[in-house]
DNA sequence: GGTACACTAGAACAATGTTCGATACGGCGC
DNA sequence: GCGCCGTATCGAACATTGTTCTAGTGTACC
């Protein structure tokens, strides 16, 4: 059982979600296809279990960010940790926080984020909104990242820098009159770092939250 | 051609993404399966075209939010319009902003959001980060919404209120010692409105942005 | 009349998730 | 020893999906 979802995660890590097929997983386990159905009832459950499996690791990594002086600093650290996990495993973004019955570790992570917000002393409604915003933001940026690599990168035939550069060239070819903003930021796009981009956006959100808490 | 993607959008609207199959679409058009392949090369392209098709409508709806006194107010209006469109068509969230070559209207929408940010007078890097944050946030919250309805709602056998209430009951059943935050906000969750939740989070983000622009 | 071209349609193919029935293995009561 | 039941596995089959091949329409133009 442990081996089943462990190998499933390995497959997801190696070649993304489309690579996780029951037959490939069975071949890897050295068994038949139907055997997997003894452990999980459907592919959805398999995905759920795989997601929860790696979420356990994320949860452990966020353990140490709990009781600093500044709740917002803790919030930032937790969010960054979660983001880093999704960068490592892009498929996580798509399946994280889908409320299909049981995902205990997802729930625990949600709670951990919420507890930091609670320390800000806001009301229930504001706290609920704030946590939803932070989680939604992480998922949103991560989802963007999750669906980018279009096979060429996974193959190694084209590295990430060349891929982004080709993309930037398309932007540069747009009409400057019609797309002044795109031209204004295209050189930033060409050299941008995903993690830094994420942190900048998160800082904006957290600045807004801090302002609300100060009131 | 117009009829093909029009009917494809109709199918997506009625029963979500899994309902859009080539055979169902062909039956609806009163033709054969292979005929569709004369217009689009793959299902991915079909999804792209369908997405871009409805994005044209969103783009038109945001036309009027361009030149008010307050750029951030315009930004908010555009983001809310986009969010409303995704609420109406949950499948949009999953396919919006995937950079598969050609999605002209997605690009135009990105540009329109960017032009408002440009008026804040920030540098290229800050502007790029700000737009990415806003777009990522919209996608993130919308993605949450997009994958919720698990068939029961679409069938009409269970309405949305009962569905959320059942979910809230699961939360209420958690251990209050281990999940103080969940219990703190569960009653807000039970009566929450998605649009309001979105707007609250967006306001936090925009407050942070306004603060940065003032510096 | 004929030819090129836009378009359609049926049949087939490969791959996927899923189910069914059969077959082991291993302990437990008699 | 022997039957029996719950755990676990496997091979073969099924339905459905995206996709391709190939043959066939019509229609406009020369």
Tab-separated table of C-alpha atoms (C1' of nucleotides) in Angstrom:
chain	number	residue	atom	x	y	z
A	1	UNK	CA	0.000	0.000	0.000
A	2	UNK	CA	2.718	2.407	1.030
A	3	UNK	CA	4.613	1.178	-2.024
A	4	UNK	CA	1.680	1.845	-4.331
A	5	UNK	CA	1.273	5.525	-3.584
A	6	UNK	CA	5.010	5.929	-3.191
A	7	UNK	CA	5.583	4.684	-6.712
A	8	UNK	CA	2.641	6.742	-7.929
A	9	UNK	CA	4.287	9.876	-6.572
A	10	UNK	CA	7.536	8.868	-8.236
A	11	UNK	CA	5.783	8.534	-11.575
A	12	UNK	CA	4.113	11.907	-11.150
A	13	UNK	CA	7.439	13.494	-10.305
A	14	UNK	CA	9.182	12.059	-13.318
A	15	UNK	CA	6.819	12.915	-16.109
A	16	UNK	CA	3.806	14.743	-14.741
A	17	UNK	CA	0.238	13.733	-14.422
A	18	UNK	CA	-0.386	12.147	-17.832
A	19	UNK	CA	2.376	9.657	-17.057
A	20	UNK	CA	0.497	8.244	-14.096
A	21	UNK	CA	-1.496	5.480	-15.734
A	22	UNK	CA	-2.671	2.336	-14.066
A	23	UNK	CA	-0.737	0.183	-16.483
A	24	UNK	CA	2.508	2.072	-16.047
A	25	UNK	CA	2.102	1.924	-12.301
A	26	UNK	CA	1.374	-1.790	-12.400
A	27	UNK	CA	4.412	-2.470	-14.559
A	28	UNK	CA	6.525	-0.541	-12.107
A	29	UNK	CA	5.217	-2.510	-9.190
A	30	UNK	CA	5.792	-5.720	-11.085
A	31	UNK	CA	2.168	-6.734	-10.879
A	32	UNK	CA	-1.123	-6.684	-12.714
A	33	UNK	CA	-3.338	-3.730	-13.367
A	34	UNK	CA	-6.287	-4.901	-11.336
A	35	UNK	CA	-4.227	-5.343	-8.201
A	36	UNK	CA	-4.077	-1.599	-7.698
A	37	UNK	CA	-7.843	-1.534	-7.473
A	38	UNK	CA	-7.653	-3.507	-4.305
A	39	UNK	CA	-5.986	-0.537	-2.613
A	40	UNK	CA	-7.742	2.392	-4.274
A	41	UNK	CA	-11.225	2.537	-5.704
A	42	UNK	CA	-10.508	4.901	-8.573
A	43	UNK	CA	-7.896	7.116	-10.100
A	44	UNK	CA	-9.342	10.067	-8.269
A	45	UNK	CA	-8.665	8.374	-4.978
A	46	UNK	CA	-5.162	7.543	-6.132
A	47	UNK	CA	-4.520	11.195	-6.891
A	48	UNK	CA	-5.999	12.196	-3.559
A	49	UNK	CA	-3.782	9.798	-1.688
A	50	UNK	CA	-0.691	10.855	-3.615
A	51	UNK	CA	-1.442	14.501	-2.918
A	52	UNK	CA	-1.997	13.886	0.749
A	53	UNK	CA	1.166	11.842	0.865
A	54	UNK	CA	3.428	14.702	-0.188
A	55	UNK	CA	1.373	17.191	1.778
A	56	UNK	CA	2.494	15.346	4.880
A	57	UNK	CA	6.041	16.369	4.058
A	58	UNK	CA	5.055	19.967	3.506
A	59	UNK	CA	3.245	19.941	6.805
A	60	UNK	CA	6.363	18.719	8.566
A	61	UNK	CA	8.447	21.434	6.909
A	62	UNK	CA	6.120	24.158	8.136
A	63	UNK	CA	6.181	22.877	11.694
A	64	UNK	CA	8.923	25.253	12.772
A	65	UNK	CA	7.060	28.355	11.548
A	66	UNK	CA	4.545	28.692	14.281
A	67	UNK	CA	5.454	30.938	17.131
A	68	UNK	CA	7.612	33.854	16.067
A	69	UNK	CA	6.884	37.399	17.182
A	70	UNK	CA	5.223	38.370	13.941
A	71	UNK	CA	2.273	36.225	12.810
A	72	UNK	CA	2.484	37.659	9.317
A	73	UNK	CA	6.095	36.613	9.062
A	74	UNK	CA	5.052	33.085	9.978
A	75	UNK	CA	2.309	33.266	7.406
A	76	UNK	CA	4.822	34.256	4.761
A	77	UNK	CA	7.175	31.439	5.690
A	78	UNK	CA	4.418	28.832	5.517
A	79	UNK	CA	3.165	30.107	2.176
A	80	UNK	CA	6.665	30.124	0.713
A	81	UNK	CA	7.262	26.580	1.905
A	82	UNK	CA	4.050	25.429	0.280
A	83	UNK	CA	4.949	27.254	-2.889
A	84	UNK	CA	8.382	25.673	-3.017
A	85	UNK	CA	6.811	22.245	-2.695
A	86	UNK	CA	4.585	22.942	-5.681
A	87	UNK	CA	7.537	24.197	-7.691
A	88	UNK	CA	9.267	20.903	-7.054
A	89	UNK	CA	6.136	18.970	-7.942
A	90	UNK	CA	4.141	20.991	-10.454
A	91	UNK	CA	1.343	18.437	-10.554
A	92	UNK	CA	0.565	19.264	-6.925
A	93	UNK	CA	-0.950	22.580	-7.875
A	94	UNK	CA	-3.767	21.015	-9.817
A	95	UNK	CA	-4.853	18.586	-7.139
A	96	UNK	CA	-4.216	20.500	-3.972
A	97	UNK	CA	-7.254	21.628	-2.040
A	98	UNK	CA	-9.869	19.815	-3.973
A	99	UNK	CA	-12.431	18.994	-1.376
A	100	UNK	CA	-12.999	15.366	-2.225
A	101	UNK	CA	-13.916	13.922	1.094
A	102	UNK	CA	-10.701	13.050	2.816
A	103	UNK	CA	-7.456	14.962	2.629
A	104	UNK	CA	-6.383	15.175	6.247
A	105	UNK	CA	-3.057	16.857	5.663
A	106	UNK	CA	-4.606	19.486	3.437
A	107	UNK	CA	-6.984	20.256	6.259
A	108	UNK	CA	-4.138	20.449	8.760
A	109	UNK	CA	-2.240	22.822	6.515
A	110	UNK	CA	-5.301	25.014	6.190
A	111	UNK	CA	-5.619	25.018	9.952
A	112	UNK	CA	-1.975	25.917	10.446
A	113	UNK	CA	-2.280	28.905	8.151
A	114	UNK	CA	-5.478	29.893	9.882
A	115	UNK	CA	-3.911	29.832	13.316
A	116	UNK	CA	-1.381	32.455	12.282
A	117	UNK	CA	-4.172	34.664	10.986
A	118	UNK	CA	-6.092	34.166	14.200
A	119	UNK	CA	-3.270	35.794	16.115
A	120	UNK	CA	-3.965	39.021	14.264
A	121	UNK	CA	-7.120	39.465	16.271
A	122	UNK	CA	-9.509	39.905	13.381
A	123	UNK	CA	-13.136	38.772	13.400
A	124	UNK	CA	-14.255	35.420	12.018
A	125	UNK	CA	-15.286	36.821	8.678
A	126	UNK	CA	-12.096	38.776	8.076
A	127	UNK	CA	-10.003	35.816	9.198
A	128	UNK	CA	-11.838	33.449	6.896
A	129	UNK	CA	-11.412	35.796	3.971
A	130	UNK	CA	-7.736	36.326	4.699
A	131	UNK	CA	-6.899	32.621	4.789
A	132	UNK	CA	-8.881	31.971	1.641
A	133	UNK	CA	-7.012	34.766	-0.061
A	134	UNK	CA	-3.592	33.457	0.897
A	135	UNK	CA	-4.392	29.881	-0.064
A	136	UNK	CA	-6.065	30.974	-3.273
A	137	UNK	CA	-3.094	33.088	-4.190
A	138	UNK	CA	-0.627	30.261	-3.674
A	139	UNK	CA	-2.756	27.923	-5.731
A	140	UNK	CA	-3.219	30.469	-8.481
A	141	UNK	CA	0.442	31.208	-9.019
A	142	UNK	CA	1.319	27.558	-8.619
A	143	UNK	CA	-1.305	26.505	-11.161
A	144	UNK	CA	0.263	28.855	-13.665
A	145	UNK	CA	3.574	27.145	-13.114
A	146	UNK	CA	2.082	23.695	-13.078
A	147	UNK	CA	0.871	23.597	-16.638
A	148	UNK	CA	3.755	25.277	-18.349
A	149	UNK	CA	6.345	22.631	-19.233
A	150	UNK	CA	5.092	21.338	-22.574
A	151	UNK	CA	7.111	18.164	-22.938
A	152	UNK	CA	10.103	19.811	-24.544
A	153	UNK	CA	11.489	20.766	-21.175
A	154	UNK	CA	10.827	17.374	-19.665
A	155	UNK	CA	12.677	15.782	-22.553
A	156	UNK	CA	15.615	18.042	-21.923
A	157	UNK	CA	15.813	18.994	-25.583
A	158	UNK	CA	15.029	22.599	-24.681
A	159	UNK	CA	16.046	24.099	-21.392
A	160	UNK	CA	13.922	26.482	-19.429
A	161	UNK	CA	15.821	29.641	-20.311
A	162	UNK	CA	15.506	29.035	-24.037
A	163	UNK	CA	11.825	28.257	-23.616
A	164	UNK	CA	11.140	31.501	-21.797
A	165	UNK	CA	13.224	33.426	-24.276
A	166	UNK	CA	11.253	32.090	-27.186
A	167	UNK	CA	8.136	33.153	-25.368
A	168	UNK	CA	9.548	36.615	-24.756
A	169	UNK	CA	10.316	36.933	-28.443
A	170	UNK	CA	6.675	36.375	-29.240
A	171	UNK	CA	5.815	39.185	-26.873
A	172	UNK	CA	8.421	41.458	-28.394
A	173	UNK	CA	6.889	40.880	-31.805
A	174	UNK	CA	3.559	42.355	-30.723
A	175	UNK	CA	2.514	45.794	-31.871
A	176	UNK	CA	3.961	48.359	-29.412
A	177	UNK	CA	1.014	50.683	-29.972
A	178	UNK	CA	-1.543	48.072	-29.018
A	179	UNK	CA	0.519	46.428	-26.276
A	180	UNK	CA	2.414	49.148	-24.450
A	181	UNK	CA	2.326	47.307	-21.148
A	182	UNK	CA	3.658	44.060	-22.561
A	183	UNK	CA	6.581	45.924	-24.046
A	184	UNK	CA	7.080	47.786	-20.800
A	185	UNK	CA	7.648	44.580	-18.838
A	186	UNK	CA	8.856	42.067	-21.414
A	187	UNK	CA	12.499	42.364	-20.405
A	188	UNK	CA	11.521	41.681	-16.816
A	189	UNK	CA	9.565	38.672	-18.003
A	190	UNK	CA	12.556	37.375	-19.914
A	191	UNK	CA	14.717	37.233	-16.812
A	192	UNK	CA	12.056	36.659	-14.196
A	193	UNK	CA	12.372	34.115	-11.445
A	194	UNK	CA	9.190	32.334	-10.480
A	195	UNK	CA	9.927	32.229	-6.789
A	196	UNK	CA	10.737	35.914	-6.626
A	197	UNK	CA	7.612	36.746	-8.586
A	198	UNK	CA	5.576	34.744	-6.141
A	199	UNK	CA	7.141	36.369	-3.110
A	200	UNK	CA	6.537	39.853	-4.506
A	201	UNK	CA	2.846	39.160	-4.977
A	202	UNK	CA	2.568	37.533	-1.580
A	203	UNK	CA	4.160	40.579	-0.006
A	204	UNK	CA	1.513	42.801	-1.543
A	205	UNK	CA	-1.222	40.610	-0.135
A	206	UNK	CA	0.353	40.419	3.291
A	207	UNK	CA	0.920	44.177	3.344
A	208	UNK	CA	-2.792	44.637	2.787
A	209	UNK	CA	-3.547	42.173	5.535
A	210	UNK	CA	-1.196	43.872	7.976
A	211	UNK	CA	-2.844	47.178	7.228
A	212	UNK	CA	-6.262	45.691	7.923
A	213	UNK	CA	-5.038	44.168	11.186
A	214	UNK	CA	-3.626	47.489	12.336
A	215	UNK	CA	-7.017	49.140	12.091
B	1	UNK	CA	-16.858	26.795	-37.744
B	2	UNK	CA	-18.564	29.397	-35.607
B	3	UNK	CA	-21.200	26.773	-34.934
B	4	UNK	CA	-18.615	24.230	-33.830
B	5	UNK	CA	-17.043	26.241	-31.053
B	6	UNK	CA	-20.397	27.781	-30.198
B	7	UNK	CA	-21.869	24.380	-29.574
B	8	UNK	CA	-18.709	23.321	-27.779
B	9	UNK	CA	-19.116	26.210	-25.370
B	10	UNK	CA	-22.757	25.253	-24.887
B	11	UNK	CA	-21.743	21.719	-23.968
B	12	UNK	CA	-19.140	22.985	-21.539
B	13	UNK	CA	-21.680	25.292	-19.942
B	14	UNK	CA	-24.246	22.569	-19.496
B	15	UNK	CA	-22.226	19.805	-17.913
B	16	UNK	CA	-18.657	20.901	-17.499
B	17	UNK	CA	-15.499	19.785	-19.185
B	18	UNK	CA	-15.959	16.000	-19.120
B	19	UNK	CA	-19.142	16.458	-21.136
B	20	UNK	CA	-17.276	17.947	-24.059
B	21	UNK	CA	-16.455	14.859	-26.073
B	22	UNK	CA	-15.976	14.743	-29.800
B	23	UNK	CA	-18.803	12.287	-30.205
B	24	UNK	CA	-21.267	14.310	-28.158
B	25	UNK	CA	-20.301	17.405	-30.064
B	26	UNK	CA	-20.702	15.642	-33.407
B	27	UNK	CA	-24.121	14.306	-32.449
B	28	UNK	CA	-25.178	17.788	-31.488
B	29	UNK	CA	-24.013	19.187	-34.768
B	30	UNK	CA	-25.788	16.399	-36.594
B	31	UNK	CA	-22.615	15.198	-38.251
B	32	UNK	CA	-19.788	12.742	-37.967
B	33	UNK	CA	-16.949	12.751	-35.519
B	34	UNK	CA	-14.192	13.268	-38.034
B	35	UNK	CA	-15.770	16.379	-39.464
B	36	UNK	CA	-14.771	18.345	-36.395
B	37	UNK	CA	-11.163	17.537	-37.148
B	38	UNK	CA	-11.382	19.567	-40.275
B	39	UNK	CA	-11.831	22.666	-38.148
B	40	UNK	CA	-9.596	21.923	-35.193
B	41	UNK	CA	-6.485	19.793	-35.045
B	42	UNK	CA	-6.936	18.427	-31.528
B	43	UNK	CA	-9.010	18.673	-28.420
B	44	UNK	CA	-6.501	21.073	-26.949
B	45	UNK	CA	-7.086	23.450	-29.796
B	46	UNK	CA	-10.815	23.063	-29.355
B	47	UNK	CA	-10.493	24.040	-25.682
B	48	UNK	CA	-8.252	26.938	-26.618
B	49	UNK	CA	-10.721	28.225	-29.157
B	50	UNK	CA	-13.643	27.810	-26.783
B	51	UNK	CA	-11.763	29.674	-24.064
B	52	UNK	CA	-10.803	32.464	-26.373
B	53	UNK	CA	-14.367	32.624	-27.629
B	54	UNK	CA	-15.838	33.476	-24.240
B	55	UNK	CA	-12.846	35.622	-23.346
B	56	UNK	CA	-13.885	37.902	-26.175
B	57	UNK	CA	-17.090	38.565	-24.275
B	58	UNK	CA	-15.222	39.255	-21.059
B	59	UNK	CA	-12.963	41.617	-22.909
B	60	UNK	CA	-15.935	43.528	-24.233
B	61	UNK	CA	-17.442	43.748	-20.749
B	62	UNK	CA	-14.263	45.275	-19.350
B	63	UNK	CA	-14.070	47.892	-22.078
B	64	UNK	CA	-15.803	50.527	-19.992
B	65	UNK	CA	-13.379	50.194	-17.079
B	66	UNK	CA	-10.444	52.005	-18.511
B	67	UNK	CA	-10.178	55.650	-17.712
B	68	UNK	CA	-11.589	56.522	-14.310
B	69	UNK	CA	-9.714	58.718	-11.861
B	70	UNK	CA	-8.427	55.800	-9.828
B	71	UNK	CA	-6.443	53.118	-11.662
B	72	UNK	CA	-6.833	50.714	-8.771
B	73	UNK	CA	-10.583	51.091	-8.935
B	74	UNK	CA	-10.422	50.175	-12.614
B	75	UNK	CA	-8.243	47.225	-11.747
B	76	UNK	CA	-10.763	46.041	-9.237
B	77	UNK	CA	-13.621	46.370	-11.702
B	78	UNK	CA	-11.795	44.395	-14.384
B	79	UNK	CA	-10.818	41.647	-11.965
B	80	UNK	CA	-14.372	41.345	-10.657
B	81	UNK	CA	-15.735	41.134	-14.185
B	82	UNK	CA	-13.299	38.358	-15.004
B	83	UNK	CA	-14.169	36.575	-11.803
B	84	UNK	CA	-17.886	36.784	-12.530
B	85	UNK	CA	-17.302	35.249	-15.932
B	86	UNK	CA	-15.517	32.300	-14.356
B	87	UNK	CA	-18.294	31.873	-11.810
B	88	UNK	CA	-20.756	31.593	-14.672
B	89	UNK	CA	-18.489	29.176	-16.515
B	90	UNK	CA	-16.459	27.230	-13.957
B	91	UNK	CA	-14.569	25.343	-16.648
B	92	UNK	CA	-12.972	28.620	-17.717
B	93	UNK	CA	-10.776	28.703	-14.643
B	94	UNK	CA	-8.887	25.597	-15.643
B	95	UNK	CA	-8.100	26.682	-19.183
B	96	UNK	CA	-7.611	30.383	-18.816
B	97	UNK	CA	-4.084	31.658	-19.215
B	98	UNK	CA	-2.457	28.512	-20.442
B	99	UNK	CA	0.149	29.730	-22.809
B	100	UNK	CA	-0.567	27.411	-25.681
B	101	UNK	CA	0.538	29.519	-28.560
B	102	UNK	CA	-2.496	31.483	-29.587
B	103	UNK	CA	-5.016	32.990	-27.257
B	104	UNK	CA	-5.327	36.541	-28.524
B	105	UNK	CA	-8.085	37.637	-26.199
B	106	UNK	CA	-6.259	36.308	-23.162
B	107	UNK	CA	-3.316	38.402	-24.191
B	108	UNK	CA	-5.496	41.463	-24.661
B	109	UNK	CA	-7.008	40.981	-21.236
B	110	UNK	CA	-3.557	40.711	-19.715
B	111	UNK	CA	-2.600	43.911	-21.486
B	112	UNK	CA	-5.702	45.706	-20.300
B	113	UNK	CA	-4.996	44.819	-16.696
B	114	UNK	CA	-1.390	45.848	-17.177
B	115	UNK	CA	-2.298	49.266	-18.548
B	116	UNK	CA	-4.126	50.113	-15.343
B	117	UNK	CA	-1.102	49.102	-13.308
B	118	UNK	CA	1.127	51.183	-15.552
B	119	UNK	CA	-0.772	54.281	-14.535
B	120	UNK	CA	0.473	53.760	-10.987
B	121	UNK	CA	3.930	54.830	-12.077
B	122	UNK	CA	5.820	51.818	-10.785
B	123	UNK	CA	8.916	50.374	-12.411
B	124	UNK	CA	8.827	47.503	-14.874
B	125	UNK	CA	9.616	44.868	-12.296
B	126	UNK	CA	7.035	46.015	-9.767
B	127	UNK	CA	4.441	46.382	-12.507
B	128	UNK	CA	5.112	42.918	-13.830
B	129	UNK	CA	4.847	41.443	-10.368
B	130	UNK	CA	1.664	43.317	-9.599
B	131	UNK	CA	-0.149	42.143	-12.710
B	132	UNK	CA	0.994	38.569	-12.190
B	133	UNK	CA	-0.283	38.740	-8.637
B	134	UNK	CA	-3.705	40.011	-9.632
B	135	UNK	CA	-4.131	37.516	-12.442
B	136	UNK	CA	-2.807	34.674	-10.310
B	137	UNK	CA	-5.162	35.565	-7.525
B	138	UNK	CA	-8.197	35.581	-9.798
B	139	UNK	CA	-7.207	32.237	-11.263
B	140	UNK	CA	-6.526	30.736	-7.876
B	141	UNK	CA	-9.856	31.595	-6.332
B	142	UNK	CA	-11.652	30.722	-9.542
B	143	UNK	CA	-9.918	27.359	-9.762
B	144	UNK	CA	-11.160	26.545	-6.300
B	145	UNK	CA	-14.667	27.251	-7.474
B	146	UNK	CA	-14.230	25.507	-10.775
B	147	UNK	CA	-13.707	22.028	-9.481
B	148	UNK	CA	-16.212	21.975	-6.682
B	149	UNK	CA	-19.551	20.865	-8.130
B	150	UNK	CA	-19.324	17.086	-7.942
B	151	UNK	CA	-22.161	16.056	-10.199
B	152	UNK	CA	-24.831	16.164	-7.519
B	153	UNK	CA	-25.260	19.865	-7.987
B	154	UNK	CA	-25.326	19.637	-11.741
B	155	UNK	CA	-28.030	17.008	-11.493
B	156	UNK	CA	-30.073	19.283	-9.302
B	157	UNK	CA	-30.633	16.532	-6.761
B	158	UNK	CA	-28.734	18.544	-4.150
B	159	UNK	CA	-28.724	22.298	-4.161
B	160	UNK	CA	-25.702	24.370	-3.345
B	161	UNK	CA	-26.792	25.408	0.138
B	162	UNK	CA	-27.279	21.827	1.271
B	163	UNK	CA	-23.943	20.861	-0.233
B	164	UNK	CA	-22.078	23.571	1.646
B	165	UNK	CA	-23.975	22.775	4.802
B	166	UNK	CA	-22.978	19.146	4.651
B	167	UNK	CA	-19.414	20.279	4.212
B	168	UNK	CA	-19.674	22.620	7.174
B	169	UNK	CA	-20.966	19.753	9.286
B	170	UNK	CA	-17.817	17.811	8.551
B	171	UNK	CA	-15.818	20.776	9.763
B	172	UNK	CA	-17.922	21.101	12.886
B	173	UNK	CA	-17.234	17.473	13.690
B	174	UNK	CA	-13.474	18.077	13.903
B	175	UNK	CA	-11.736	18.172	17.239
B	176	UNK	CA	-11.954	21.753	18.582
B	177	UNK	CA	-8.636	21.359	20.377
B	178	UNK	CA	-6.765	20.452	17.221
B	179	UNK	CA	-8.699	22.747	14.886
B	180	UNK	CA	-9.420	25.977	16.746
B	181	UNK	CA	-9.272	28.068	13.610
B	182	UNK	CA	-11.678	25.906	11.661
B	183	UNK	CA	-14.172	26.178	14.466
B	184	UNK	CA	-13.575	29.900	14.686
B	185	UNK	CA	-14.675	30.465	11.102
B	186	UNK	CA	-16.947	27.547	10.274
B	187	UNK	CA	-20.127	29.557	10.702
B	188	UNK	CA	-18.780	32.119	8.281
B	189	UNK	CA	-17.969	29.343	5.883
B	190	UNK	CA	-21.486	27.973	6.147
B	191	UNK	CA	-23.051	31.236	4.970
B	192	UNK	CA	-20.236	32.523	2.804
B	193	UNK	CA	-20.752	33.984	-0.620
B	194	UNK	CA	-18.061	33.209	-3.158
B	195	UNK	CA	-18.151	36.588	-4.830
B	196	UNK	CA	-17.858	38.440	-1.541
B	197	UNK	CA	-15.017	36.208	-0.467
B	198	UNK	CA	-13.221	36.955	-3.675
B	199	UNK	CA	-13.740	40.688	-3.377
B	200	UNK	CA	-12.454	40.712	0.193
B	201	UNK	CA	-9.232	39.001	-0.819
B	202	UNK	CA	-8.836	41.218	-3.856
B	203	UNK	CA	-9.221	44.267	-1.651
B	204	UNK	CA	-6.361	43.084	0.532
B	205	UNK	CA	-4.139	42.656	-2.493
B	206	UNK	CA	-5.089	46.017	-3.959
B	207	UNK	CA	-4.559	47.728	-0.622
B	208	UNK	CA	-1.034	46.403	-0.599
B	209	UNK	CA	-0.524	47.581	-4.144
B	210	UNK	CA	-1.862	51.036	-3.374
B	211	UNK	CA	0.498	51.261	-0.457
B	212	UNK	CA	3.430	50.326	-2.653
B	213	UNK	CA	2.424	52.876	-5.275
B	214	UNK	CA	2.208	55.624	-2.673
B	215	UNK	CA	5.828	55.127	-1.707
C	1	DG	C1'	-17.498	17.489	-69.269
C	2	DG	C1'	-13.822	17.572	-66.144
C	3	DT	C1'	-10.898	18.981	-62.440
C	4	DA	C1'	-9.699	21.123	-58.236
C	5	DC	C1'	-11.149	22.129	-53.744
C	6	DA	C1'	-14.034	22.530	-49.428
C	7	DC	C1'	-16.151	19.468	-46.602
C	8	DT	C1'	-18.356	15.155	-44.706
C	9	DA	C1'	-18.677	10.615	-42.866
C	10	DG	C1'	-17.919	5.787	-41.565
C	11	DA	C1'	-14.765	2.525	-39.946
C	12	DA	C1'	-10.851	1.486	-37.652
C	13	DC	C1'	-6.801	2.090	-34.030
C	14	DA	C1'	-4.472	2.814	-29.709
C	15	DA	C1'	-4.815	4.071	-25.137
C	16	DT	C1'	-7.232	4.849	-21.007
C	17	DG	C1'	-10.143	3.719	-16.590
C	18	DT	C1'	-12.776	0.059	-14.791
C	19	DT	C1'	-14.998	-4.564	-13.866
C	20	DC	C1'	-15.358	-9.680	-13.593
C	21	DG	C1'	-14.181	-14.198	-12.606
C	22	DA	C1'	-10.684	-17.284	-11.379
C	23	DT	C1'	-6.870	-18.443	-8.573
C	24	DA	C1'	-3.898	-18.592	-5.217
C	25	DC	C1'	-2.107	-18.132	-0.035
C	26	DG	C1'	-2.715	-18.556	4.958
C	27	DG	C1'	-4.616	-19.104	9.170
C	28	DC	C1'	-8.852	-21.280	12.031
C	29	DG	C1'	-12.330	-24.509	13.681
C	30	DC	C1'	-13.630	-29.348	13.561
D	1	DG	C1'	-6.065	-33.782	7.670
D	2	DC	C1'	-9.747	-30.989	5.765
D	3	DG	C1'	-12.837	-27.650	4.484
D	4	DC	C1'	-13.523	-22.519	4.733
D	5	DC	C1'	-13.182	-17.754	4.645
D	6	DG	C1'	-10.804	-13.246	4.194
D	7	DT	C1'	-6.792	-11.208	1.941
D	8	DA	C1'	-4.516	-10.511	-2.141
D	9	DT	C1'	-3.339	-11.056	-7.010
D	10	DC	C1'	-3.819	-11.677	-11.858
D	11	DG	C1'	-5.415	-12.049	-16.867
D	12	DA	C1'	-8.862	-11.075	-19.859
D	13	DA	C1'	-12.445	-8.426	-21.170
D	14	DC	C1'	-15.498	-3.935	-21.732
D	15	DA	C1'	-16.779	0.845	-22.646
D	16	DT	C1'	-15.215	5.240	-23.752
D	17	DT	C1'	-12.015	8.425	-25.088
D	18	DG	C1'	-8.946	11.088	-28.780
D	19	DT	C1'	-7.223	10.453	-33.313
D	20	DT	C1'	-6.311	8.904	-38.191
D	21	DC	C1'	-7.336	6.767	-42.745
D	22	DT	C1'	-9.761	6.480	-46.623
D	23	DA	C1'	-13.529	6.980	-49.430
D	24	DG	C1'	-16.968	9.753	-50.670
D	25	DT	C1'	-19.896	14.052	-51.460
D	26	DG	C1'	-21.121	18.389	-53.385
D	27	DT	C1'	-19.991	22.921	-55.852
D	28	DA	C1'	-17.677	26.309	-58.483
D	29	DC	C1'	-14.824	27.348	-62.221
D	30	DC	C1'	-12.541	26.528	-66.723
